Short mmCIF file of C-alpha atoms in Angstrom, two decimals:
data_model
loop_
_atom_site.label_atom_id
_atom_site.label_comp_id
_atom_site.label_asym_id
_atom_site.label_seq_id
_atom_site.Cartn_x
_atom_site.Cartn_y
_atom_site.Cartn_z
CA UNK A 267 14.94 6.58 8.23
CA UNK A 268 18.53 6.58 9.46
CA UNK A 269 18.58 2.79 9.66
CA UNK A 270 17.19 2.60 6.11
CA UNK A 271 19.96 4.89 4.85
CA UNK A 272 22.60 2.88 6.66
CA UNK A 273 21.30 -0.40 5.21
CA UNK A 274 21.20 1.09 1.72
CA UNK A 275 24.74 2.37 2.07
CA UNK A 276 25.97 -0.93 3.47
CA UNK A 277 24.60 -2.74 0.40
CA UNK A 278 26.25 -0.20 -1.88
CA UNK A 279 29.58 -0.45 -0.08
CA UNK A 280 29.64 -4.23 -0.19
CA UNK A 281 29.80 -4.08 -3.98
CA UNK A 282 32.38 -1.27 -4.07
CA UNK A 283 35.41 -2.23 -6.15
CA UNK A 284 37.68 0.45 -4.64
CA UNK A 285 41.23 -0.75 -4.10
CA UNK A 286 43.30 1.53 -1.84
CA UNK A 287 46.86 2.39 -2.85
CA UNK A 288 49.64 0.44 -1.22
CA UNK A 289 51.29 2.45 1.56
CA UNK A 290 54.72 3.81 0.70
CA UNK A 291 55.50 4.79 4.27
CA UNK A 292 54.01 5.44 7.69
CA UNK A 293 52.15 8.61 6.70
CA UNK A 294 50.46 7.07 3.66
CA UNK A 295 49.58 3.98 5.74
CA UNK A 296 47.77 6.22 8.22
CA UNK A 297 45.92 8.07 5.46
CA UNK A 298 44.84 4.78 3.88
CA UNK A 299 43.61 3.57 7.28
CA UNK A 300 41.72 6.83 7.81
CA UNK A 301 40.20 6.68 4.34
CA UNK A 302 38.93 3.16 5.00
CA UNK A 303 37.60 4.10 8.44
CA UNK A 304 35.91 7.30 7.28
CA UNK A 305 34.37 6.21 4.00
CA UNK A 306 33.82 2.45 4.17
CA UNK A 307 31.50 2.61 7.16
CA UNK A 308 27.73 2.27 6.71
CA UNK A 309 27.02 5.78 8.02
CA UNK A 310 29.61 7.55 5.84
CA UNK A 311 27.26 9.44 3.52
CA UNK A 312 24.76 10.12 6.28
CA UNK A 313 27.46 11.89 8.34
CA UNK A 314 29.06 13.67 5.41
CA UNK A 315 25.77 15.15 4.26
CA UNK A 316 24.22 16.21 7.55
CA UNK A 317 23.07 19.78 6.84
CA UNK A 318 25.07 22.13 9.08
CA UNK A 319 25.32 25.89 9.37
CA UNK A 320 27.58 28.48 10.99
CA UNK A 321 25.06 29.29 13.74
CA UNK A 322 25.12 25.80 15.24
CA UNK A 323 27.13 25.31 18.45
CA UNK A 324 30.47 23.58 17.97
CA UNK A 325 29.30 20.67 20.11
CA UNK A 326 26.57 19.93 17.57
CA UNK A 327 29.16 19.83 14.78
CA UNK A 328 31.18 17.31 16.78
CA UNK A 329 28.30 15.05 17.86
CA UNK A 330 28.90 12.19 15.38
CA UNK A 331 31.76 9.65 15.47
CA UNK A 332 34.59 10.85 13.23
CA UNK A 333 32.63 14.08 12.91
CA UNK A 334 35.29 15.57 10.60
CA UNK A 335 33.61 13.65 7.78
CA UNK A 336 30.85 16.27 7.88
CA UNK A 337 33.40 18.81 6.65
CA UNK A 338 34.06 16.83 3.49
CA UNK A 339 30.75 18.23 2.28
CA UNK A 340 31.78 21.46 0.58
CA UNK A 341 28.81 23.47 1.83
CA UNK A 342 29.34 22.31 5.40
CA UNK A 343 33.00 23.24 5.16
CA UNK A 344 32.01 26.76 4.01
CA UNK A 345 29.77 27.12 7.06
CA UNK A 346 32.45 25.81 9.43
CA UNK A 347 35.00 28.25 7.99
CA UNK A 348 32.54 31.15 8.31
CA UNK A 349 31.90 30.20 11.93
CA UNK A 350 35.63 30.60 12.57
CA UNK A 351 35.83 34.02 10.90
CA UNK A 352 37.24 32.96 7.52
CA UNK A 353 36.36 34.67 4.27
CA UNK A 354 34.54 32.36 1.83
CA UNK A 355 33.31 33.00 -1.74
CA UNK A 356 29.86 34.52 -2.00
CA UNK A 357 27.21 31.84 -2.53
CA UNK A 358 24.79 32.52 -5.41
CA UNK A 359 22.86 29.22 -5.42
CA UNK A 360 22.82 25.79 -3.76
CA UNK A 361 20.69 22.75 -4.44
CA UNK A 362 19.64 19.79 -6.57
CA UNK A 363 16.49 21.17 -8.19
CA UNK A 364 17.81 22.53 -11.46
CA UNK A 365 14.40 23.94 -12.31
CA UNK A 366 15.04 26.48 -9.56
CA UNK A 367 18.41 27.48 -11.04
CA UNK A 368 18.31 30.70 -13.08
CA UNK A 369 21.59 31.22 -14.92
CA UNK A 370 20.35 34.56 -16.23
CA UNK A 371 20.79 36.20 -12.82
CA UNK A 372 24.37 34.97 -12.46
CA UNK A 373 27.28 37.35 -13.02
CA UNK A 374 29.53 36.82 -16.03
CA UNK A 375 32.05 34.99 -13.84
CA UNK A 376 31.08 32.25 -11.39
CA UNK A 377 32.18 28.83 -10.15
CA UNK A 378 30.12 25.63 -10.10
CA UNK A 379 31.29 22.83 -7.83
CA UNK A 380 29.68 19.77 -6.24
CA UNK A 381 29.27 19.38 -2.50
CA UNK A 382 30.81 15.90 -2.81
CA UNK A 383 33.95 15.32 -4.85
CA UNK A 384 37.69 15.62 -5.21
CA UNK A 385 40.43 16.34 -7.75
CA UNK A 386 38.47 19.21 -9.36
CA UNK A 387 35.91 16.77 -10.79
CA UNK A 388 32.72 18.55 -11.95
CA UNK A 389 34.22 21.96 -11.22
CA UNK A 390 33.40 24.69 -13.74
CA UNK A 391 35.24 28.02 -13.62
CA UNK A 392 32.97 30.02 -15.87
CA UNK A 393 34.10 33.28 -17.48
CA UNK A 394 31.53 34.62 -19.96
CA UNK A 395 30.41 31.10 -20.91
CA UNK A 396 33.94 29.66 -21.09
CA UNK A 397 35.05 27.01 -18.60
CA UNK A 398 38.69 27.64 -17.73
CA UNK A 399 39.08 24.10 -16.41
CA UNK A 400 38.46 22.20 -19.64
CA UNK A 401 38.87 25.15 -22.06
CA UNK A 402 35.34 24.69 -23.45
CA UNK A 403 32.37 26.99 -24.02
CA UNK A 404 29.08 25.86 -22.47
CA UNK A 405 25.57 27.02 -23.18
CA UNK A 406 23.05 27.11 -20.35
CA UNK A 407 21.46 23.95 -21.77
CA UNK A 408 24.78 22.12 -21.84
CA UNK A 409 25.60 23.11 -18.27
CA UNK A 410 22.23 21.90 -17.06
CA UNK A 411 22.75 18.59 -18.84
CA UNK A 412 26.16 18.10 -17.18
CA UNK A 413 24.81 18.89 -13.71
CA UNK A 414 21.72 16.74 -14.20
CA UNK A 415 23.81 13.75 -15.28
CA UNK A 416 25.96 14.02 -12.14
CA UNK A 417 22.98 14.49 -9.81
CA UNK A 418 21.26 11.39 -11.19
CA UNK A 419 24.30 9.33 -10.20
CA UNK A 420 24.47 10.55 -6.60
CA UNK A 421 21.34 11.17 -4.51
CA UNK A 422 23.33 13.00 -1.84
CA UNK A 423 25.10 15.50 -4.07
CA UNK A 424 24.17 19.14 -4.47
CA UNK A 425 25.82 21.84 -6.52
CA UNK A 426 27.11 25.18 -5.29
CA UNK A 427 27.36 28.22 -7.53
CA UNK A 428 29.81 30.65 -6.00
CA UNK A 429 31.76 33.81 -6.58
CA UNK A 430 34.74 33.42 -8.91
CA UNK A 431 37.42 34.87 -6.65
CA UNK A 432 40.06 36.94 -8.42
CA UNK A 433 43.81 36.68 -7.98
CA UNK A 434 45.70 39.22 -5.88
CA UNK A 435 46.28 41.19 -9.08
CA UNK A 436 42.54 41.14 -9.87
CA UNK A 437 42.55 38.49 -12.65
CA UNK A 438 39.95 35.85 -13.36
CA UNK A 439 42.08 32.75 -13.82
CA UNK A 440 42.44 29.25 -12.41
CA UNK A 441 43.46 30.18 -8.86
CA UNK A 442 46.65 28.93 -7.30
CA UNK A 443 45.96 26.47 -4.47
CA UNK A 444 47.74 27.02 -1.17
CA UNK A 445 47.46 23.59 0.43
CA UNK A 446 48.53 23.77 4.07
CA UNK A 447 49.26 20.53 5.93
CA UNK A 448 48.08 21.10 9.51
CA UNK A 449 48.48 19.10 12.70
CA UNK A 450 46.38 20.42 15.57
CA UNK A 451 47.37 24.03 14.93
CA UNK A 452 50.90 23.35 13.68
CA UNK A 453 51.97 24.08 10.10
CA UNK A 454 54.01 21.26 8.59
CA UNK A 455 54.28 22.75 5.10
CA UNK A 456 52.53 24.78 2.41
CA UNK A 457 52.20 23.13 -1.00
CA UNK A 458 51.45 25.68 -3.76
CA UNK A 459 49.80 24.28 -6.90
CA UNK A 460 49.92 26.47 -10.01
CA UNK A 461 47.16 24.67 -11.86
CA UNK A 462 46.58 24.87 -15.62
CA UNK A 463 43.85 22.17 -15.75
CA UNK A 464 42.24 19.73 -13.28
CA UNK A 465 45.13 17.27 -13.60
CA UNK A 466 48.06 19.45 -14.72
CA UNK A 467 50.17 22.10 -13.10
CA UNK A 468 53.36 22.89 -11.22
CA UNK A 469 54.09 22.58 -7.52
CA UNK A 470 56.44 24.16 -5.01
CA UNK A 471 56.59 23.71 -1.23
CA UNK A 472 57.46 26.06 1.63
CA UNK A 473 57.68 26.01 5.38
CA UNK A 474 55.73 28.40 7.59
CA UNK A 475 58.42 31.08 7.14
CA UNK A 476 58.30 30.68 3.35
CA UNK A 477 61.61 28.92 2.99
CA UNK A 478 61.45 26.66 -0.05
CA UNK A 479 61.60 22.94 0.78
CA UNK A 480 61.49 19.67 -1.14
CA UNK A 481 58.21 18.95 -2.91
CA UNK A 482 55.97 16.44 -1.16
CA UNK A 483 54.11 15.04 -4.16
CA UNK A 484 55.07 13.05 -7.23
CA UNK A 485 51.99 14.26 -9.16
CA UNK A 486 53.25 17.66 -10.34
CA UNK A 487 56.46 18.96 -11.84
CA UNK A 488 58.64 21.28 -9.81
CA UNK A 489 57.76 24.96 -9.99
CA UNK A 490 60.37 27.68 -9.51
CA UNK A 491 60.43 29.69 -6.30
CA UNK A 492 57.61 32.19 -6.07
CA UNK A 493 57.08 35.08 -3.71
CA UNK A 494 54.71 34.58 -0.78
CA UNK A 495 51.19 35.93 -1.22
CA UNK A 496 50.44 39.27 0.40
CA UNK A 497 47.87 37.53 2.62
CA UNK A 498 50.22 34.76 3.83
CA UNK A 499 50.04 35.79 7.49
CA UNK A 500 46.23 35.91 7.35
CA UNK A 501 46.15 32.53 5.61
CA UNK A 502 48.34 30.88 8.23
CA UNK A 503 46.39 32.45 11.11
CA UNK A 504 43.10 31.08 9.79
CA UNK A 505 44.67 27.69 9.02
CA UNK A 506 45.85 27.39 12.63
CA UNK A 507 42.43 28.39 13.99
CA UNK A 508 40.59 25.88 11.80
CA UNK A 509 43.13 23.15 12.48
CA UNK A 510 42.81 23.52 16.26
CA UNK A 511 39.05 23.11 15.93
CA UNK A 512 39.41 20.21 13.46
CA UNK A 513 41.71 18.52 16.04
CA UNK A 514 43.39 15.90 13.84
CA UNK A 515 45.64 16.08 10.78
CA UNK A 516 44.04 17.80 7.80
CA UNK A 517 45.10 19.65 4.69
CA UNK A 518 43.40 23.04 4.46
CA UNK A 519 43.22 24.80 1.11
CA UNK A 520 43.16 28.57 0.63
CA UNK A 521 43.23 31.04 -2.24
CA UNK A 522 45.17 34.32 -2.28
CA UNK A 523 42.76 36.92 -3.68
CA UNK A 524 42.36 40.67 -4.06
CA UNK A 525 40.14 40.45 -0.95
CA UNK A 526 42.68 38.52 1.11
CA UNK A 527 42.88 34.87 2.10
CA UNK A 528 39.77 32.93 1.01
CA UNK A 529 39.00 29.47 2.38
CA UNK A 530 38.71 26.63 -0.14
CA UNK A 531 38.15 23.24 1.51
CA UNK A 532 39.32 20.57 3.94
CA UNK A 533 41.06 17.45 2.65
CA UNK A 534 41.37 14.74 5.33
CA UNK A 535 42.74 12.00 3.04
CA UNK A 536 44.79 13.67 0.27
CA UNK A 537 45.11 11.45 -2.79
CA UNK A 538 43.85 8.61 -0.53
CA UNK A 539 47.46 8.25 0.64
CA UNK A 540 49.14 7.93 -2.76
CA UNK A 541 52.00 9.80 -4.36
CA UNK A 542 53.97 11.16 -1.40
CA UNK A 543 57.75 11.30 -1.65
CA UNK A 544 59.91 9.42 0.90
CA UNK A 545 60.94 12.75 2.45
CA UNK A 546 57.31 13.83 2.78
CA UNK A 547 56.42 10.51 4.40
CA UNK A 548 59.10 11.12 7.02
CA UNK A 549 58.24 14.76 7.69
CA UNK A 550 54.47 14.36 7.84
CA UNK A 551 54.57 11.21 9.99
CA UNK A 552 56.93 13.08 12.34
CA UNK A 553 54.47 15.95 12.74
CA UNK A 554 51.65 13.45 13.27
CA UNK A 555 53.59 11.72 16.07
CA UNK A 556 54.49 15.01 17.73
CA UNK A 557 51.21 16.95 17.51
CA UNK A 558 48.47 14.38 16.84
CA UNK A 559 49.86 11.30 18.53
CA UNK A 560 47.31 8.52 18.84
CA UNK A 561 44.68 10.19 16.63
CA UNK A 562 43.25 8.60 13.52
#
């Protein structure tokens, strides 16, 4: 069965038209190399979608080559975070069989997201039938149609329906992303995204002590200085714990909520290596050399 999956994936990959971005510096070159190594191999989807859970020993998580790929599956990343003591959103439903999905038992606020994906694609932040991401109302029938269309395109994908975590002030809104660049337990920087839609928002960057620093990305406009979240210390503590276990460079995303720091996801190849400023290239490559020297 494994060999069949690998052969099927190899055929699929041979026709892939993906063209990686051109490296702008040493850091982006390493991310592009990692992206190619992780996701252009024949076993990529097999490894990413191995079903894992928090009760498995750490050695079992790390059994496959480039095992970190397993954590690019959003459900696996939830389980890994739980295993390390992190708070994660409550899970209401997981699966592919939409006939088993009963929207009527869901609370008025919930989040739908795919186990495979990036850049907020196919993410629905539902508040009483209104999706905050695309500012559109959806009926149950319309939601099912959207999920079904996505599932038909990807045989490995599942959907998660999770708790809609509230802000520190108790609001249901698009949460701010605290994206922490980590190198084997060391914090390089914290990039805060104040998102207004999947592709739009403001960004501001801070060091571990919450001193404002130059933005790392060219994707978002500069945000003004903002106060640190009340759970910053908790967020950093969990980021360091997860990063040590992850071993190599990774960006770890958190949300600041009225329950404290809530884990979001791991991003091993942010933007596939595109869009970093020259200063960011220098800083992040420097951390890589110092704390993850020789790693992919």
